[in-house]
Coordinates of C-alpha atoms and ligand atoms in Angstrom, one line a residue:
X1 CA 14.3 -24.3 -16.9
X2 CA 11.4 -22.3 -17.1
X3 CA 10.7 -20.7 -20.3
X4 CA 9.6 -17.4 -19.8
X5 CA 6.2 -16.1 -21.0
X6 CA 6.6 -13.6 -23.6
X7 CA 5.1 -10.9 -21.8
X8 CA 7.4 -11.1 -19.0
X9 CA 11.0 -12.6 -21.2
X10 CA 12.5 -8.5 -21.4
X11 CA 12.3 -8.3 -17.8
X12 CA 15.5 -9.1 -15.9
X13 CA 14.9 -11.5 -13.1
X14 CA 18.0 -11.6 -11.1
X15 CA 19.0 -9.4 -8.2
X16 CA 19.6 -5.8 -8.3
X17 CA 22.5 -4.9 -6.5
X18 CA 25.0 -1.8 -6.7
X19 CA 23.7 -1.2 -10.4
X20 CA 24.2 -4.6 -11.7
X21 CA 21.9 -7.6 -12.3
X22 CA 22.7 -10.8 -11.2
X23 CA 21.8 -14.3 -9.7
X24 CA 21.7 -15.3 -6.1
X25 CA 25.0 -16.6 -4.6
X26 CA 24.1 -19.6 -3.9
X27 CA 22.2 -20.1 -7.3
X28 CA 18.9 -20.6 -6.4
X29 CA 15.7 -19.3 -8.0
X30 CA 11.9 -19.8 -7.3
X31 CA 9.0 -19.7 -10.0
X32 CA 6.2 -16.9 -10.4
X33 CA 2.7 -18.0 -11.4
X34 CA -0.4 -16.8 -12.8
X35 CA -2.7 -17.2 -10.1
X36 CA -5.6 -17.7 -13.1
X37 CA -4.5 -20.8 -14.7
X38 CA -1.2 -22.0 -11.9
X39 CA 1.1 -22.0 -15.2
X40 CA 4.4 -20.9 -14.4
X41 CA 5.4 -17.5 -15.8
X42 CA 9.2 -17.4 -15.3
X43 CA 12.1 -17.9 -12.2
X44 CA 13.5 -15.0 -10.3
X45 CA 16.3 -15.0 -8.4
X46 CA 16.6 -16.1 -4.4
X47 CA 18.2 -14.6 -2.7
X48 CA 20.2 -15.6 0.8
X49 CA 20.7 -13.3 3.7
X50 CA 24.3 -12.9 2.1
X51 CA 22.6 -11.2 -1.1
X52 CA 20.6 -9.3 1.4
X53 CA 23.8 -8.2 3.1
X54 CA 25.3 -7.5 -0.4
X55 CA 22.3 -5.0 -1.2
X56 CA 22.5 -3.0 2.0
X57 CA 26.1 -2.3 1.5
X58 CA 25.8 -1.1 -1.7
X59 CA 22.8 1.0 -0.4
X60 CA 25.1 2.6 2.8
X61 CA 27.7 3.0 0.2
X62 CA 25.6 5.0 -2.3
X63 CA 23.9 7.2 0.8
X64 CA 26.6 10.1 1.2
X65 CA 26.8 11.0 -2.3
X66 CA 23.5 10.2 -3.5
X67 CA 22.2 12.7 -0.7
X68 CA 24.3 15.5 -2.1
X69 CA 23.1 15.5 -5.4
X70 CA 20.4 18.4 -6.8
X71 CA 16.9 18.2 -5.9
X72 CA 16.1 19.0 -9.6
X73 CA 18.5 16.2 -10.4
X74 CA 16.5 13.3 -8.4
X75 CA 13.0 15.2 -9.3
X76 CA 13.8 14.8 -13.0
X77 CA 15.0 11.0 -12.7
X78 CA 11.4 10.5 -11.2
X79 CA 9.6 12.6 -13.9
X80 CA 11.0 10.5 -16.5
X81 CA 10.6 7.3 -14.6
X82 CA 7.1 8.9 -14.8
X83 CA 7.3 9.0 -18.6
X84 CA 8.8 6.0 -19.2
X85 CA 5.9 4.1 -16.8
X86 CA 3.0 5.9 -18.5
X87 CA 4.6 5.0 -22.6
X88 CA 4.8 1.4 -20.8
X89 CA 1.2 1.2 -19.6
X90 CA -0.2 -1.5 -21.6
X91 CA 2.6 -3.8 -20.9
X92 CA 3.1 -3.4 -17.3
X93 CA -0.5 -3.3 -17.0
X94 CA 0.1 -7.3 -18.7
X95 CA 2.7 -8.4 -16.3
X96 CA 0.7 -7.5 -13.4
X97 CA -2.3 -9.3 -14.4
X98 CA 0.0 -12.0 -15.5
X99 CA 1.4 -12.5 -11.8
X100 CA -1.3 -10.9 -9.6
X101 CA -4.4 -11.7 -11.5
X102 CA -6.7 -8.6 -11.6
X103 CA -8.1 -7.8 -14.7
X104 CA -6.2 -5.5 -17.2
X105 CA -8.3 -2.6 -16.9
X106 CA -7.6 -2.2 -13.0
X107 CA -4.1 -3.3 -13.8
X108 CA -3.6 -0.4 -16.6
X109 CA -5.3 1.6 -13.5
X110 CA -3.1 0.6 -11.0
X111 CA 0.0 1.3 -13.4
X112 CA -1.1 5.1 -13.8
X113 CA -1.7 5.3 -10.0
X114 CA 1.7 4.4 -9.2
X115 CA 3.2 6.6 -12.2
X116 CA 1.4 9.1 -10.3
X117 CA 3.8 8.8 -7.3
X118 CA 6.9 9.6 -9.2
X119 CA 5.5 12.3 -10.9
X120 CA 3.7 13.7 -7.4
X121 CA 7.2 13.4 -6.0
X122 CA 9.4 14.6 -9.1
X123 CA 7.4 18.0 -7.7
X124 CA 8.1 17.8 -4.2
X125 CA 11.7 16.5 -4.1
X126 CA 12.4 20.3 -5.0
X127 CA 9.8 21.8 -2.4
X128 CA 11.3 20.9 1.1
X129 CA 11.9 23.7 3.3
X130 CA 13.2 23.8 6.2
X131 CA 12.9 27.1 8.9
X132 CA 14.9 30.2 10.2
X133 CA 14.0 31.9 13.6
X134 CA 16.0 33.8 16.6
X135 CA 15.8 32.3 19.9
X136 CA 13.6 33.9 22.0
X137 CA 16.4 35.9 24.2
X138 CA 17.7 37.1 20.7
X139 CA 21.0 35.5 21.4
X140 CA 21.0 32.8 19.1
X141 CA 19.8 32.0 15.3
X142 CA 18.0 28.7 14.8
X143 CA 18.3 27.4 11.3
X144 CA 16.4 24.3 11.0
X145 CA 17.3 22.4 7.7
X146 CA 15.7 18.7 6.0
X147 CA 18.3 15.7 5.8
X148 CA 17.7 12.3 4.1
X149 CA 17.1 9.8 6.5
X150 CA 19.7 7.1 5.2
X151 CA 19.5 4.0 4.0
X152 CA 15.6 2.4 3.9
X153 CA 14.2 -1.1 3.8
X154 CA 11.3 -0.6 1.8
X155 CA 8.6 -3.8 1.9
X156 CA 5.8 -4.4 -0.3
X157 CA 3.0 -7.0 -0.5
X158 CA 1.4 -8.5 -3.9
X159 CA -1.7 -7.1 -4.0
X160 CA -1.0 -3.3 -5.3
X161 CA 2.2 -4.8 -7.1
X162 CA 3.6 -1.2 -8.5
X163 CA 1.7 1.2 -6.9
X164 CA 3.1 -0.3 -3.3
X165 CA 6.6 0.3 -4.2
X166 CA 6.0 3.6 -6.2
X167 CA 4.4 5.2 -2.8
X168 CA 7.9 4.5 -1.0
X169 CA 10.5 4.6 -3.9
X170 CA 9.5 7.8 -5.4
X171 CA 9.3 10.1 -1.6
X172 CA 13.0 8.5 -0.8
X173 CA 14.4 8.7 -4.2
X174 CA 13.0 12.3 -3.9
X175 CA 14.6 13.0 -0.2
X176 CA 17.6 12.0 -1.3
X177 CA 18.1 8.0 0.8
X178 CA 18.7 4.6 -0.5
X179 CA 17.3 1.6 -0.5
X180 CA 17.3 -2.1 -0.2
X181 CA 13.5 -3.1 -1.6
X182 CA 12.1 -6.7 -0.9
X183 CA 8.8 -7.1 -2.8
X184 CA 6.3 -9.9 -2.2
X185 CA 7.2 -13.3 -4.3
X186 CA 4.2 -14.2 -5.6
X187 CA 4.5 -10.5 -7.5
X188 CA 8.1 -9.6 -8.4
X189 CA 8.1 -9.0 -11.9
X190 CA 6.5 -5.4 -12.0
X191 CA 9.0 -4.1 -9.0
X192 CA 12.1 -5.5 -11.3
X193 CA 10.2 -3.8 -14.2
X194 CA 9.9 -1.1 -12.4
X195 CA 13.8 -1.2 -11.3
X196 CA 14.6 -1.2 -15.0
X197 CA 12.8 1.8 -15.8
X198 CA 14.5 3.5 -13.2
X199 CA 17.7 2.8 -13.8
X200 CA 17.1 3.8 -17.8
X201 CA 16.0 7.1 -16.6
X202 CA 19.2 7.6 -14.7
X203 CA 19.1 6.4 -11.0
X204 CA 23.0 5.8 -10.2
X205 CA 23.9 2.4 -9.1
X206 CA 23.7 1.1 -5.8
X207 CA 20.8 3.8 -5.1
X208 CA 17.6 1.3 -5.4
X209 CA 18.9 -2.5 -5.0
X210 CA 16.1 -5.1 -5.0
X211 CA 16.2 -7.9 -3.5
X212 CA 13.7 -11.1 -4.3
X213 CA 13.4 -13.7 -1.9
X214 CA 11.7 -16.8 -0.3
X215 CA 13.3 -16.2 3.0
X216 CA 12.0 -12.8 3.9
X217 CA 12.5 -13.6 7.5
X218 CA 16.2 -14.0 7.5
X219 CA 17.5 -11.7 4.6
X220 CA 14.9 -8.8 6.3
X221 CA 16.2 -9.2 10.0
X222 CA 19.6 -8.8 9.1
X223 CA 18.8 -5.8 7.5
X224 CA 16.7 -4.7 10.4
X225 CA 19.6 -5.3 13.0
X226 CA 22.3 -4.2 11.2
X227 CA 22.3 -0.7 12.5
X228 CA 23.2 0.2 8.9
X229 CA 19.5 0.8 7.8
X230 CA 18.1 3.7 9.1
X231 CA 14.3 3.8 8.5
X232 CA 11.8 0.6 7.5
X233 CA 9.0 1.6 5.0
X234 CA 6.3 -1.8 5.6
X235 CA 2.9 -2.8 3.7
X236 CA 1.6 -5.6 4.7
X237 CA -0.2 -7.4 7.5
X238 CA -0.5 -6.3 10.8
X239 CA 1.5 -9.1 12.1
X240 CA 4.4 -9.0 10.1
X241 CA 4.4 -5.2 10.9
X242 CA 4.5 -5.8 14.7
X243 CA 7.6 -8.1 14.4
X244 CA 9.0 -5.5 12.1
X245 CA 8.4 -2.9 14.8
X246 CA 10.0 -5.1 17.7
X247 CA 13.0 -5.6 15.1
X248 CA 13.3 -1.9 14.9
X249 CA 13.2 -1.2 18.5
X250 CA 16.6 -2.9 18.1
X251 CA 18.6 -0.2 16.4
X252 CA 15.8 2.6 16.8
X253 CA 15.3 3.0 13.1
X254 CA 12.2 5.7 11.8
X255 CA 8.8 3.3 10.9
X256 CA 6.0 3.8 9.0
X257 CA 3.7 1.1 8.8
X258 CA 0.7 0.6 6.3
X259 CA -1.1 -2.2 7.8
X260 CA -4.2 -4.1 7.8
X261 CA -7.7 -2.6 7.8
X262 CA -11.4 -3.3 8.7
X263 CA -13.3 -0.8 7.1
X264 CA -16.4 0.1 8.2
X265 CA -19.3 1.1 5.2
X266 CA -21.7 3.3 7.0
X267 CA -25.0 4.0 4.7
X268 CA -27.5 6.4 6.7
X269 CA -30.9 6.4 6.5
X270 CA -31.3 9.6 4.2
X271 CA -28.6 8.3 2.1
X272 CA -29.0 7.7 -1.9
X273 CA -29.2 4.4 -2.2
X274 CA -27.9 4.2 -5.8
X275 CA -24.9 6.3 -4.6
X276 CA -24.2 4.0 -1.6
X277 CA -24.6 1.0 -4.3
X278 CA -21.8 2.6 -6.5
X279 CA -19.4 3.7 -3.6
X280 CA -20.3 -0.4 -2.1
X281 CA -19.3 -1.7 -5.5
X282 CA -16.0 0.4 -5.7
X283 CA -14.9 0.1 -2.1
X284 CA -15.3 -3.6 -2.0
X285 CA -14.5 -5.3 -5.6
X286 CA -11.5 -3.1 -6.5
X287 CA -8.8 -5.7 -6.5
X288 CA -11.1 -8.3 -6.1
X289 CA -11.5 -6.7 -2.6
X290 CA -8.0 -7.5 -1.9
X291 CA -7.4 -4.3 -0.7
X292 CA -6.1 -2.8 2.7
X293 CA -9.3 -0.5 2.2
X294 CA -11.7 -2.9 0.9
X295 CA -15.4 -2.7 2.6
X296 CA -15.4 -5.3 5.3
X297 CA -18.7 -4.4 7.1
X298 CA -21.3 -3.0 5.6
X299 CA -24.0 -1.3 7.8
X300 CA -27.3 -0.2 6.6
X301 CA -29.7 1.6 8.4
X302 CA -32.7 -1.2 8.7
X303 CA -34.8 1.4 6.5
X304 CA -32.5 0.6 3.6
X305 CA -30.9 -2.5 4.2
X306 CA -33.0 -4.9 2.1
X307 CA -33.2 -2.6 -0.8
X308 CA -29.0 -1.9 -0.8
X309 CA -28.5 -5.5 -0.1
X310 CA -31.0 -6.6 -3.5
X311 CA -29.4 -4.0 -5.8
X312 CA -25.7 -4.9 -4.4
X313 CA -26.3 -8.6 -4.7
X314 CA -27.9 -7.9 -8.6
X315 CA -24.6 -5.9 -9.4
X316 CA -22.3 -8.2 -8.1
X317 CA -24.4 -11.1 -9.3
X318 CA -24.2 -9.6 -12.9
X319 CA -19.9 -9.4 -13.0
X320 CA -18.2 -11.2 -14.9
X321 CA -15.3 -13.6 -13.4
X322 CA -12.3 -14.8 -15.1
X323 CA -8.8 -14.2 -16.4
X324 CA -8.0 -11.1 -16.0
X325 CA -6.1 -11.0 -19.3
X326 CA -9.9 -11.8 -21.3
X327 CA -11.7 -8.0 -22.2
X328 CA -14.8 -8.7 -20.6
X329 CA -13.6 -10.1 -16.8
X330 CA -14.5 -7.9 -14.2
X331 CA -13.4 -9.9 -11.4
X332 CA -10.0 -11.9 -11.5
X333 CA -8.7 -14.8 -9.4
X334 CA -7.4 -14.6 -5.8
X335 CA -3.7 -14.4 -5.1
X336 CA -3.8 -18.3 -3.8
X337 CA -5.1 -21.3 -2.8
X338 CA -4.2 -20.2 1.3
X339 CA -6.2 -16.8 0.4
X340 CA -9.1 -18.4 -0.9
X341 CA -9.3 -20.9 1.7
X342 CA -9.3 -18.0 4.0
X343 CA -12.3 -16.4 2.2
X344 CA -14.5 -19.7 2.2
X345 CA -13.9 -20.5 5.9
X346 CA -15.1 -16.9 6.8
X347 CA -18.0 -17.4 4.6
X348 CA -18.7 -20.7 6.0
X349 CA -18.7 -19.3 9.3
X350 CA -21.2 -16.4 9.0
X351 CA -23.3 -19.0 6.9
X352 CA -23.1 -21.2 9.9
X353 CA -23.7 -18.2 11.9
X354 CA -27.2 -17.5 10.3
X355 CA -26.1 -15.4 7.2
X356 CA -28.0 -15.8 4.0
X357 CA -25.9 -15.7 0.8
X358 CA -28.0 -13.3 -1.5
X359 CA -25.5 -14.6 -4.0
X360 CA -22.2 -16.2 -4.7
X361 CA -20.6 -18.1 -1.4
X362 CA -19.7 -21.2 -3.1
X363 CA -16.3 -22.0 -4.8
X364 CA -16.3 -22.5 -8.1
X365 CA -14.7 -25.8 -10.5
X366 CA -11.7 -25.8 -12.2
X367 CA -8.3 -24.2 -12.0
X368 CA -7.4 -21.1 -10.9
X369 CA -8.1 -19.6 -7.2
X370 CA -11.8 -17.8 -8.1
X371 CA -14.0 -16.8 -5.7
X372 CA -17.5 -15.9 -6.8
X373 CA -19.0 -12.0 -5.8
X374 CA -20.6 -12.9 -2.5
X375 CA -23.1 -11.0 -0.5
X376 CA -24.2 -12.0 2.7
X377 CA -27.3 -10.6 4.6
X378 CA -28.4 -11.1 8.1
X379 CA -24.7 -11.1 9.2
X380 CA -24.3 -11.9 13.2
X381 CA -22.2 -9.7 15.0
X382 CA -20.4 -12.6 16.0
X383 CA -19.2 -13.8 12.8
X384 CA -15.3 -13.7 12.3
X385 CA -15.9 -12.0 9.5
X386 CA -16.7 -8.9 11.6
X387 CA -13.3 -8.9 13.0
X388 CA -11.3 -10.4 10.3
X389 CA -10.2 -8.8 6.6
X390 CA -11.8 -10.8 4.5
X391 CA -9.4 -10.0 1.8
X392 CA -12.1 -11.5 -1.2
X393 CA -15.1 -10.5 -3.1
X394 CA -17.5 -10.7 0.0
X395 CA -19.9 -8.3 1.3
X396 CA -21.7 -8.9 4.6
X397 CA -24.4 -6.0 5.4
X398 CA -25.4 -5.7 9.3
X399 CA -28.7 -3.7 9.7
X400 CA -28.4 -0.9 12.3
X401 CA -30.7 1.4 13.9
X402 CA -29.2 4.3 16.0
X403 CA -26.1 6.4 14.7
X404 CA -24.5 6.2 18.1
X405 CA -24.4 2.4 18.1
X406 CA -23.1 2.3 14.8
X407 CA -20.5 4.6 15.5
X408 CA -19.4 2.4 18.7
X409 CA -19.7 -0.7 16.6
X410 CA -17.7 0.7 13.7
X411 CA -14.5 1.5 15.7
X412 CA -15.1 -1.8 17.9
X413 CA -11.7 -2.8 16.2
X414 CA -8.2 -2.6 16.8
X415 CA -8.0 -1.2 13.2
X416 CA -8.8 2.0 11.7
X417 CA -7.6 2.4 8.3
X418 CA -10.5 3.6 6.3
X419 CA -14.0 4.4 6.8
X420 CA -16.7 5.1 4.2
X421 CA -20.0 7.1 5.0
X422 CA -23.4 7.8 2.9
X423 CA -25.4 10.6 3.6
X424 CA -27.1 13.4 2.3
X425 CA -26.5 15.6 5.0
X426 CA -23.7 17.8 5.5
X427 CA -23.9 18.4 9.3
X428 CA -23.9 14.4 10.0
X429 CA -21.6 13.4 7.2
X430 CA -18.6 15.9 9.2
X431 CA -20.1 15.1 12.7
X432 CA -20.0 10.8 12.0
X433 CA -17.0 11.3 10.0
X434 CA -15.2 12.7 13.2
X435 CA -16.4 10.2 15.3
X436 CA -14.9 7.6 13.0
X437 CA -11.3 6.0 14.4
X438 CA -9.9 5.7 11.1
X439 CA -7.2 7.7 9.0
X440 CA -9.4 8.4 6.3
X441 CA -13.0 8.8 5.1
X442 CA -14.6 8.6 1.9
X443 CA -17.8 10.4 2.2
X444 CA -20.5 9.4 -0.9
X445 CA -17.7 7.6 -2.2
X446 CA -15.8 3.9 -2.5
X447 CA -12.7 5.4 -3.4
X448 CA -10.0 7.4 -1.2
X449 CA -6.7 6.7 -2.5
X450 CA -4.8 9.7 -4.2
X451 CA -1.1 10.4 -4.6
X452 CA -1.6 14.3 -3.9
X453 CA -3.6 12.5 -0.4
X454 CA -2.2 11.6 3.1
X455 CA -2.7 7.9 3.0
X456 CA -2.6 5.8 6.4
X457 CA -4.2 4.5 9.6
X458 CA -4.6 5.3 13.4
X459 CA -4.5 2.1 15.9
X460 CA -3.1 -1.1 14.7
X461 CA -3.1 0.1 11.0
X462 CA 0.0 1.7 10.7
X463 CA 2.0 4.5 11.4
X464 CA 2.7 7.4 9.3
X465 CA 1.4 8.6 5.8
X466 CA 1.9 8.0 2.3
X467 CA 1.5 10.7 -0.6
X468 CA 0.7 14.2 0.1
X469 CA 2.6 16.7 0.9
X470 CA 3.8 14.9 4.3
X471 CA 4.8 12.1 2.4
X472 CA 8.1 12.8 2.0
X473 CA 8.5 13.9 5.2
X474 CA 8.7 10.4 6.4
X475 CA 12.0 9.7 4.6
X476 CA 13.6 13.1 6.4
X477 CA 15.1 14.2 9.7
X478 CA 15.3 17.6 11.2
X479 CA 18.5 19.0 11.7
X480 CA 18.8 22.6 13.5
X481 CA 22.2 24.5 13.5
X482 CA 22.4 27.1 16.6
X483 CA 24.5 30.1 15.3
X484 CA 25.0 32.9 17.8
X485 CA 24.3 36.5 16.4
X486 CA 27.1 38.6 16.7
X487 CA 25.0 41.8 17.3
X488 CA 22.3 39.9 19.3
X489 CA 21.4 41.3 22.8
X490 CA 20.0 38.8 24.9
X491 CA 17.0 40.1 27.4
X492 CA 19.5 39.8 30.2
X493 CA 22.0 42.2 28.8
X494 CA 19.4 45.1 27.4
Ligands
LIG501 P1 2.4 -9.7 4.7 O1 2.2 -11.3 4.8 O2 2.7 -9.2 5.7 O3 3.3 -9.2 3.7 C1 3.8 -8.3 3.2 C2 5.4 -8.7 3.3 O4 6.0 -8.8 3.8 C3 5.5 -9.4 2.1 O5 6.6 -8.8 1.0 C4 6.2 -11.0 2.7 O6 7.0 -11.6 2.1 C5 7.3 -10.1 4.0 N1 7.5 -10.5 5.1 C6 6.3 -11.8 5.8 N2 7.0 -12.0 6.9 C7 8.3 -11.3 6.7 C8 9.1 -11.1 7.9 N3 9.0 -11.9 8.8 N4 10.0 -10.0 7.5 C9 10.2 -9.4 6.6 N5 9.6 -9.2 5.7 C10 8.4 -10.2 5.8 O7 1.1 -8.7 4.1 P2 0.3 -10.0 2.7 O8 -0.8 -10.9 3.4 O9 0.9 -10.1 1.7 O10 -0.7 -8.7 2.3 C11 -1.8 -8.6 2.8 C12 -1.7 -7.5 3.8 O11 -1.3 -6.1 3.5 C13 -3.2 -7.3 4.2 O12 -3.8 -7.2 5.8 C14 -3.3 -5.7 3.4 O13 -4.1 -4.9 4.5 C15 -1.8 -5.3 3.8 N6 -2.1 -4.2 3.1 C16 -2.0 -2.7 4.0 C17 -1.8 -1.5 2.8 C18 -1.7 -0.5 3.7 O14 -1.7 0.8 2.9 N7 -2.3 0.1 4.7 C19 -1.9 -1.9 1.4 C20 -1.8 -2.8 0.9 C21 -2.3 -3.7 1.7 P3 6.5 -12.8 1.9 O15 5.3 -13.3 1.6 O16 8.0 -13.2 1.6 O17 6.4 -13.7 3.5

């Protein structure tokens, strides 16, 4: 039996079903590892499909009464949860760094970002509005109301273990939906800690059910094809997103998909190079590059390309790589050996096709899944990393000469989550932003994520938006009541 690491010892590690923490039916558990050391932090319950079924049944049972609760009641639960998360920011950050690897300062930033979704949707819960009009012929009232969509399947990835959860849970709570949540098996502890906090904040039994499992395919397929879950909200890879969409088709479930990206980062000839390098550091190095919003292809006008690459390489080379718990660490380990092997394969492919590593590019010795910050110059358009999400601290710099050509190259991908644009000309900024086939554009900034903004992509980067004023819409249905007007005089009768 594993002795839990002291920072995670207070987290319940069972399944949360109908307000009760309980072991998996078969009694199985799986280990959660620290990617910086390979040490086992603790073991959590490993659900099988029968546990998943019980969790969905609890969500279904709770749905009708939860839907009828007052918006202010749901709002205040979220607001209390926000306060609790922020009062435990340091502890939640430590848990996140332990299970996911990101440096403590970034983990604290994610806790605050995650908490903001709780606060934002506590405010949105009481602002859901409908509509009231009259039919054109005056004979009927049209009363439009909003209702919760019903029990939801929420599936989250490991890269932002807390924020990807609150970005779904908070609008679902605000809208009056119940949920089954399946966190990523690499990082279940942040979700379990959050579930405990939501209980403490007063969330009724059965509203949020948490199912950790190493058998996602079986557990989730049962949910998707049950006909009882009415909505799926998924963040993860495009491949799994497509599989879930096929399953959702079976029972015509509402679907929100936050999938992969291949973000272009464009530096125009008139850009301020230092602003662009600052933006590149944010867009590339946040989360060690393990972000769907990470700049994947850096297109820099030929006049600036060498200067930009040199300054970026100097900044990247100066970063301190290490265990995220150490105070001077700026870059933590990647999530696991498969993630790191993928990064190395993409770098080796680019080097073999003529790229030059200005810094990094080689695997370090020793334990942990560390990868050095890497800048590659003169990357060939045929390199695999031009068409693959690298998900690591690797910045390929590609010179361009012509704006029309760079927009064509930027859009030459099946993805369309985010793009970044650096220019000092406001007309160019608007023109190029409009021509980029993406859901979000960072103009002279490398950071777009904000709870008040609609996050999401076009093309194969997803469906729907999370956050902003529209985030709650993903969890609401319209209902229209046709009510005849007693005194109404139709056109025909007048
Ligand atoms: P992933 O393999 O798709 O996993 C994401 C989640 O889906 C995990 O919880 C995973 O659990 C689960 N899953 C895998 N196969 C499943 C199946 N057959 N049925 C149901 N669930 C299944 O993605 P990842 O590699 O962990 O995460 C990185 C990806 O997420 C990247 O592509 C990134 O761009 C994307 N992402 C997108 C956003 C966004 O907002 N657009 C944000 C963050 C990340 P298991 O691991 O147990 O299989």
